[in-house]
PDB file of C-alpha atoms and ligand atoms in Angstrom:
ATOM      1  CA  MET S   1     -12.541   5.944 -15.072  1.00  0.00           C
ATOM      2  CA  LYS S   2     -14.742   8.658 -13.565  1.00  0.00           C
ATOM      3  CA  THR S   3     -18.169   8.798 -15.252  1.00  0.00           C
ATOM      4  CA  ASP S   4     -21.117  11.422 -14.870  1.00  0.00           C
ATOM      5  CA  ASN S   5     -23.668   8.761 -15.594  1.00  0.00           C
ATOM      6  CA  LYS S   6     -23.496   6.265 -12.859  1.00  0.00           C
ATOM      7  CA  GLN S   7     -26.689   4.490 -13.805  1.00  0.00           C
ATOM      8  CA  ASN S   8     -24.942   2.999 -16.816  1.00  0.00           C
ATOM      9  CA  TYR S   9     -22.919   0.738 -14.534  1.00  0.00           C
ATOM     10  CA  LYS S  10     -25.393  -0.044 -11.859  1.00  0.00           C
ATOM     11  CA  ASP S  11     -25.945  -3.518 -13.214  1.00  0.00           C
ATOM     12  CA  SER S  12     -22.268  -4.266 -13.998  1.00  0.00           C
ATOM     13  CA  LYS S  13     -20.827  -7.297 -12.271  1.00  0.00           C
ATOM     14  CA  VAL S  14     -17.016  -6.928 -11.702  1.00  0.00           C
ATOM     15  CA  TYR S  15     -14.560  -9.723 -10.629  1.00  0.00           C
ATOM     16  CA  LEU S  16     -11.290  -8.718  -9.149  1.00  0.00           C
ATOM     17  CA  ILE S  17      -8.434 -11.219  -8.830  1.00  0.00           C
ATOM     18  CA  GLY S  18      -6.574 -10.538  -5.472  1.00  0.00           C
ATOM     19  CA  SER S  19      -7.509  -9.045  -2.231  1.00  0.00           C
ATOM     20  CA  GLY S  20      -4.362  -6.700  -2.110  1.00  0.00           C
ATOM     21  CA  ILE S  21      -4.449  -3.134  -2.013  1.00  0.00           C
ATOM     22  CA  ALA S  22      -4.787  -2.913  -5.735  1.00  0.00           C
ATOM     23  CA  GLY S  23      -7.889  -4.956  -5.676  1.00  0.00           C
ATOM     24  CA  LEU S  24      -9.401  -3.010  -2.499  1.00  0.00           C
ATOM     25  CA  ALA S  25      -8.458   0.342  -4.249  1.00  0.00           C
ATOM     26  CA  SER S  26     -10.220  -0.764  -7.510  1.00  0.00           C
ATOM     27  CA  ALA S  27     -13.264  -1.867  -5.630  1.00  0.00           C
ATOM     28  CA  VAL S  28     -13.453   1.429  -3.918  1.00  0.00           C
ATOM     29  CA  TYR S  29     -13.122   3.654  -7.059  1.00  0.00           C
ATOM     30  CA  LEU S  30     -15.465   1.267  -9.025  1.00  0.00           C
ATOM     31  CA  GLU S  31     -18.240   2.095  -6.489  1.00  0.00           C
ATOM     32  CA  LYS S  32     -17.369   5.847  -5.725  1.00  0.00           C
ATOM     33  CA  ASP S  33     -16.499   7.015  -9.382  1.00  0.00           C
ATOM     34  CA  VAL S  34     -18.296   4.611 -11.441  1.00  0.00           C
ATOM     35  CA  GLY S  35     -21.317   3.841  -9.590  1.00  0.00           C
ATOM     36  CA  VAL S  36     -21.078  -0.148  -9.728  1.00  0.00           C
ATOM     37  CA  PRO S  37     -22.815  -1.105  -6.397  1.00  0.00           C
ATOM     38  CA  GLY S  38     -20.452  -2.824  -3.785  1.00  0.00           C
ATOM     39  CA  GLU S  39     -22.470  -6.001  -3.848  1.00  0.00           C
ATOM     40  CA  ASN S  40     -21.819  -6.510  -7.669  1.00  0.00           C
ATOM     41  CA  ILE S  41     -18.073  -6.032  -7.058  1.00  0.00           C
ATOM     42  CA  HIS S  42     -16.528  -9.792  -6.082  1.00  0.00           C
ATOM     43  CA  ILE S  43     -12.819  -9.983  -4.921  1.00  0.00           C
ATOM     44  CA  LEU S  44     -11.294 -13.552  -5.585  1.00  0.00           C
ATOM     45  CA  GLU S  45      -8.576 -14.384  -3.364  1.00  0.00           C
ATOM     46  CA  LYS S  46      -6.463 -17.536  -3.531  1.00  0.00           C
ATOM     47  CA  ASP S  47      -4.962 -17.472  -0.011  1.00  0.00           C
ATOM     48  CA  LEU S  48      -6.737 -17.895   3.219  1.00  0.00           C
ATOM     49  CA  ILE S  49      -5.704 -14.479   4.391  1.00  0.00           C
ATOM     50  CA  ALA S  50      -7.061 -11.418   2.793  1.00  0.00           C
ATOM     51  CA  GLY S  51      -5.078  -8.490   2.277  1.00  0.00           C
ATOM     52  CA  GLY S  52      -2.141  -9.476  -0.077  1.00  0.00           C
ATOM     53  CA  ALA S  53       0.945  -7.910   1.065  1.00  0.00           C
ATOM     54  CA  THR S  54      -0.681  -5.686   3.534  1.00  0.00           C
ATOM     55  CA  ASP S  55      -1.812  -8.618   5.507  1.00  0.00           C
ATOM     56  CA  GLY S  56      -1.630  -8.332   9.333  1.00  0.00           C
ATOM     57  CA  ALA S  57      -2.784 -10.500  12.201  1.00  0.00           C
ATOM     58  CA  GLY S  58      -2.912 -10.796  16.051  1.00  0.00           C
ATOM     59  CA  ASP S  59      -4.376  -9.546  19.234  1.00  0.00           C
ATOM     60  CA  LYS S  60      -3.737  -7.154  22.086  1.00  0.00           C
ATOM     61  CA  ASP S  61      -2.585  -9.951  24.423  1.00  0.00           C
ATOM     62  CA  LYS S  62      -0.036 -11.871  22.002  1.00  0.00           C
ATOM     63  CA  GLY S  63       0.803  -8.913  19.822  1.00  0.00           C
ATOM     64  CA  PHE S  64       0.415  -8.040  16.145  1.00  0.00           C
ATOM     65  CA  VAL S  65       2.553  -9.368  13.218  1.00  0.00           C
ATOM     66  CA  VAL S  66       2.449  -7.718   9.811  1.00  0.00           C
ATOM     67  CA  ARG S  67       4.468  -9.002   6.998  1.00  0.00           C
ATOM     68  CA  GLY S  68       6.932  -5.945   6.747  1.00  0.00           C
ATOM     69  CA  GLY S  69       7.360  -2.437   8.344  1.00  0.00           C
ATOM     70  CA  ARG S  70       4.997  -0.005   6.593  1.00  0.00           C
ATOM     71  CA  MET S  71       6.142   3.437   5.806  1.00  0.00           C
ATOM     72  CA  HIS S  72       3.032   5.604   5.348  1.00  0.00           C
ATOM     73  CA  GLU S  73       4.937   8.737   3.885  1.00  0.00           C
ATOM     74  CA  MET S  74       2.940  11.980   3.291  1.00  0.00           C
ATOM     75  CA  HIS S  75       3.898  12.039  -0.306  1.00  0.00           C
ATOM     76  CA  TYR S  76       1.818   8.947  -1.009  1.00  0.00           C
ATOM     77  CA  GLU S  77      -0.910  11.249  -2.149  1.00  0.00           C
ATOM     78  CA  CYS S  78      -3.069   8.454  -3.983  1.00  0.00           C
ATOM     79  CA  TYR S  79      -2.750   6.111  -0.937  1.00  0.00           C
ATOM     80  CA  TRP S  80      -3.996   8.781   1.469  1.00  0.00           C
ATOM     81  CA  GLU S  81      -6.820   9.809  -0.911  1.00  0.00           C
ATOM     82  CA  LEU S  82      -8.121   6.342  -1.093  1.00  0.00           C
ATOM     83  CA  LEU S  83      -7.844   6.206   2.860  1.00  0.00           C
ATOM     84  CA  SER S  84      -9.952   9.368   3.140  1.00  0.00           C
ATOM     85  CA  HIS S  85     -12.902   7.374   1.679  1.00  0.00           C
ATOM     86  CA  ILE S  86     -12.818   4.524   4.096  1.00  0.00           C
ATOM     87  CA  PRO S  87     -14.582   5.037   7.499  1.00  0.00           C
ATOM     88  CA  SER S  88     -12.589   4.091  10.658  1.00  0.00           C
ATOM     89  CA  LEU S  89     -13.796   0.766  12.272  1.00  0.00           C
ATOM     90  CA  GLU S  90     -13.762   2.537  15.625  1.00  0.00           C
ATOM     91  CA  ASP S  91     -15.408   5.738  14.745  1.00  0.00           C
ATOM     92  CA  SER S  92     -17.291   5.879  11.351  1.00  0.00           C
ATOM     93  CA  ASN S  93     -17.375   9.674  11.514  1.00  0.00           C
ATOM     94  CA  ILE S  94     -13.707   9.964  10.827  1.00  0.00           C
ATOM     95  CA  SER S  95     -11.801   8.408   7.776  1.00  0.00           C
ATOM     96  CA  VAL S  96      -8.832   6.006   8.177  1.00  0.00           C
ATOM     97  CA  ARG S  97      -6.620   8.698   6.878  1.00  0.00           C
ATOM     98  CA  ASP S  98      -7.488  10.976   9.457  1.00  0.00           C
ATOM     99  CA  GLU S  99      -7.080   8.277  12.129  1.00  0.00           C
ATOM    100  CA  SER S 100      -3.716   7.308  10.799  1.00  0.00           C
ATOM    101  CA  TYR S 101      -2.742  10.924  10.702  1.00  0.00           C
ATOM    102  CA  GLU S 102      -3.585  11.272  14.440  1.00  0.00           C
ATOM    103  CA  PHE S 103      -2.113   7.746  15.217  1.00  0.00           C
ATOM    104  CA  ASN S 104       1.277   8.725  13.515  1.00  0.00           C
ATOM    105  CA  GLN S 105       1.346  11.875  15.514  1.00  0.00           C
ATOM    106  CA  ARG S 106       0.831  10.169  18.784  1.00  0.00           C
ATOM    107  CA  PHE S 107       3.375   7.280  18.159  1.00  0.00           C
ATOM    108  CA  VAL S 108       6.291   8.654  16.167  1.00  0.00           C
ATOM    109  CA  SER S 109       7.925   5.686  14.393  1.00  0.00           C
ATOM    110  CA  ASN S 110      11.331   4.543  15.915  1.00  0.00           C
ATOM    111  CA  ALA S 111      12.169   1.503  13.749  1.00  0.00           C
ATOM    112  CA  GLN S 112      15.740  -0.025  14.620  1.00  0.00           C
ATOM    113  CA  ALA S 113      16.037  -2.754  12.012  1.00  0.00           C
ATOM    114  CA  ARG S 114      14.364  -3.646   8.688  1.00  0.00           C
ATOM    115  CA  LEU S 115      15.349  -7.397   8.889  1.00  0.00           C
ATOM    116  CA  LEU S 116      15.578  -9.912  11.651  1.00  0.00           C
ATOM    117  CA  LYS S 117      16.850 -13.527  11.696  1.00  0.00           C
ATOM    118  CA  GLU S 118      16.241 -15.596  14.775  1.00  0.00           C
ATOM    119  CA  GLY S 119      15.574 -12.402  16.768  1.00  0.00           C
ATOM    120  CA  LYS S 120      18.756 -10.715  15.831  1.00  0.00           C
ATOM    121  CA  LYS S 121      19.211  -7.726  13.389  1.00  0.00           C
ATOM    122  CA  LEU S 122      20.567  -8.723  10.125  1.00  0.00           C
ATOM    123  CA  ASP S 123      23.217  -6.273   8.587  1.00  0.00           C
ATOM    124  CA  VAL S 124      21.942  -5.915   4.964  1.00  0.00           C
ATOM    125  CA  SER S 125      23.404  -2.554   4.316  1.00  0.00           C
ATOM    126  CA  SER S 126      25.378  -3.727   1.282  1.00  0.00           C
ATOM    127  CA  TYR S 127      22.311  -5.614  -0.358  1.00  0.00           C
ATOM    128  CA  GLY S 128      24.902  -8.098  -1.372  1.00  0.00           C
ATOM    129  CA  LEU S 129      26.334  -5.242  -3.766  1.00  0.00           C
ATOM    130  CA  SER S 130      30.007  -4.600  -4.303  1.00  0.00           C
ATOM    131  CA  PHE S 131      31.344  -1.076  -3.601  1.00  0.00           C
ATOM    132  CA  LYS S 132      31.476  -0.424  -7.189  1.00  0.00           C
ATOM    133  CA  GLN S 133      27.745  -1.609  -7.637  1.00  0.00           C
ATOM    134  CA  GLN S 134      26.777   0.692  -4.834  1.00  0.00           C
ATOM    135  CA  ALA S 135      28.691   3.563  -6.422  1.00  0.00           C
ATOM    136  CA  ASP S 136      27.030   2.910  -9.725  1.00  0.00           C
ATOM    137  CA  PHE S 137      23.535   3.087  -8.268  1.00  0.00           C
ATOM    138  CA  ILE S 138      24.465   6.536  -6.690  1.00  0.00           C
ATOM    139  CA  LYS S 139      25.777   7.793  -9.794  1.00  0.00           C
ATOM    140  CA  LEU S 140      22.293   6.704 -11.447  1.00  0.00           C
ATOM    141  CA  THR S 141      20.511   9.101  -9.359  1.00  0.00           C
ATOM    142  CA  TYR S 142      22.469  12.125 -10.503  1.00  0.00           C
ATOM    143  CA  VAL S 143      22.075  11.551 -14.280  1.00  0.00           C
ATOM    144  CA  SER S 144      19.133  13.036 -16.418  1.00  0.00           C
ATOM    145  CA  GLU S 145      16.152  10.959 -17.760  1.00  0.00           C
ATOM    146  CA  SER S 146      16.986  11.706 -21.330  1.00  0.00           C
ATOM    147  CA  SER S 147      20.596  10.530 -21.109  1.00  0.00           C
ATOM    148  CA  LEU S 148      19.150   7.091 -20.062  1.00  0.00           C
ATOM    149  CA  ALA S 149      16.500   6.854 -22.884  1.00  0.00           C
ATOM    150  CA  ASP S 150      18.373   4.241 -25.100  1.00  0.00           C
ATOM    151  CA  LYS S 151      19.897   2.523 -22.331  1.00  0.00           C
ATOM    152  CA  ARG S 152      19.110  -0.953 -21.188  1.00  0.00           C
ATOM    153  CA  MET S 153      19.548  -2.252 -17.534  1.00  0.00           C
TER     154      MET S 153
HETATM  155  C1  LIG Y   1       7.668  -6.927   3.835  1.00  0.00           C
HETATM  156  C2  LIG Y   1       6.991  -5.885   2.948  1.00  0.00           C
HETATM  157  C3  LIG Y   1       7.206  -4.430   3.154  1.00  0.00           C
HETATM  158  C4  LIG Y   1       6.644  -3.416   2.524  1.00  0.00           C
HETATM  159  N1  LIG Y   1       6.684  -2.016   2.951  1.00  0.00           N
HETATM  160  C5  LIG Y   1       6.039  -1.108   2.211  1.00  0.00           C
HETATM  161  C6  LIG Y   1       6.146   0.130   2.585  1.00  0.00           C
HETATM  162  O1  LIG Y   1       6.655   0.414   3.641  1.00  0.00           O
HETATM  163  N2  LIG Y   1       5.644   1.162   1.814  1.00  0.00           N
HETATM  164  C7  LIG Y   1       4.963   0.768   0.772  1.00  0.00           C
HETATM  165  O2  LIG Y   1       4.456   1.693   0.012  1.00  0.00           O
HETATM  166  N3  LIG Y   1       4.903  -0.531   0.272  1.00  0.00           N
HETATM  167  C8  LIG Y   1       5.550  -1.477   0.915  1.00  0.00           C
HETATM  168  N4  LIG Y   1       5.569  -2.820   0.463  1.00  0.00           N
HETATM  169  C9  LIG Y   1       4.918  -2.946  -0.758  1.00  0.00           C
HETATM  170  C10 LIG Y   1       3.375  -3.166  -0.690  1.00  0.00           C
HETATM  171  O3  LIG Y   1       2.830  -3.865   0.374  1.00  0.00           O
HETATM  172  C11 LIG Y   1       3.070  -3.794  -2.070  1.00  0.00           C
HETATM  173  O4  LIG Y   1       3.500  -3.044  -3.217  1.00  0.00           O
HETATM  174  C12 LIG Y   1       1.480  -3.704  -2.097  1.00  0.00           C
HETATM  175  O5  LIG Y   1       0.841  -4.164  -1.053  1.00  0.00           O
HETATM  176  C13 LIG Y   1       1.076  -4.590  -3.471  1.00  0.00           C
HETATM  177  O6  LIG Y   1      -0.263  -4.693  -3.513  1.00  0.00           O
HETATM  178  P1  LIG Y   1      -0.987  -5.499  -4.788  1.00  0.00           P
HETATM  179  O7  LIG Y   1      -2.538  -5.484  -4.429  1.00  0.00           O
HETATM  180  O8  LIG Y   1      -0.445  -4.959  -6.023  1.00  0.00           O
HETATM  181  O9  LIG Y   1      -0.319  -7.041  -4.677  1.00  0.00           O
HETATM  182  P2  LIG Y   1      -0.470  -8.023  -3.387  1.00  0.00           P
HETATM  183  O10 LIG Y   1      -0.505  -7.433  -2.042  1.00  0.00           O
HETATM  184  O11 LIG Y   1       0.533  -8.976  -3.617  1.00  0.00           O
HETATM  185  O12 LIG Y   1      -1.875  -8.689  -3.549  1.00  0.00           O
HETATM  186  C14 LIG Y   1      -2.156  -9.493  -4.655  1.00  0.00           C
HETATM  187  C15 LIG Y   1      -3.254 -10.654  -4.104  1.00  0.00           C
HETATM  188  O13 LIG Y   1      -3.481 -11.495  -5.139  1.00  0.00           O
HETATM  189  C16 LIG Y   1      -3.808 -12.688  -4.730  1.00  0.00           C
HETATM  190  N5  LIG Y   1      -3.711 -13.446  -5.914  1.00  0.00           N
HETATM  191  C17 LIG Y   1      -2.515 -13.727  -6.791  1.00  0.00           C
HETATM  192  N6  LIG Y   1      -2.915 -14.512  -7.949  1.00  0.00           N
HETATM  193  C18 LIG Y   1      -4.248 -14.918  -7.605  1.00  0.00           C
HETATM  194  C19 LIG Y   1      -5.169 -15.845  -8.469  1.00  0.00           C
HETATM  195  N7  LIG Y   1      -4.753 -16.186  -9.374  1.00  0.00           N
HETATM  196  N8  LIG Y   1      -6.272 -15.896  -7.913  1.00  0.00           N
HETATM  197  C20 LIG Y   1      -6.717 -15.322  -6.717  1.00  0.00           C
HETATM  198  N9  LIG Y   1      -6.006 -14.494  -5.983  1.00  0.00           N
HETATM  199  C21 LIG Y   1      -4.652 -14.319  -6.476  1.00  0.00           C
HETATM  200  C22 LIG Y   1      -2.513 -12.982  -3.746  1.00  0.00           C
HETATM  201  O14 LIG Y   1      -2.755 -13.946  -2.963  1.00  0.00           O
HETATM  202  C23 LIG Y   1      -2.576 -11.572  -3.045  1.00  0.00           C
HETATM  203  O15 LIG Y   1      -3.317 -11.680  -1.846  1.00  0.00           O
HETATM  204  C24 LIG Y   1       6.122  -3.888   1.285  1.00  0.00           C
HETATM  205  C25 LIG Y   1       5.928  -5.231   0.866  1.00  0.00           C
HETATM  206  C26 LIG Y   1       6.359  -6.193   1.845  1.00  0.00           C
HETATM  207  C27 LIG Y   1       6.160  -7.677   1.387  1.00  0.00           C
END
């Protein structure tokens, strides 16, 4: 909701449930587009760690762990738009978007595996699906949307 009269919302109090990227993005746009002051936006989190599925932890000596690999694809337009409003922690003159672009250029991703168990790569290429089920999925990507309109999955 973008508004021209941000004064209308300067006394609003907002409580967001969950500190995942959905909650954080809501907070950014509530402040930027709607005019709710940051101090009136409260994010309630049930876990001890903030960030939801995007959490990460560690330090440079022991290494960093995130819950999963992150694909920051160029076509994630809303995501990059969001990050263009967030100043970098290291240099507040540049945004996290620009910092990430620059980082991605310097360190090109070379992921060798999606899932590990006891330090070994798991072969999950079949996703537990039979050959027929895999073929059905591939077929699905070629059919028109209208031909699926009255189908249930
Ligand atoms: C391993 C892994 C890899 C992924 N890789 C990618 C990727 O490469 N690219 C991509 O685009 N996406 C990826 N995703 C998906 C993406 O991370 C999630 O879709 C996205 O982070 C979800 O954000 P969210 O804010 O909707 O929910 P969440 O991040 O799940 O946040 C919800 C938050 O709400 C809190 N909460 C829930 N109920 C309550 C309550 N009652 N009270 C208070 N707090 C509550 C939870 O504790 C949590 O912190 C990946 C996800 C995982 C797990």
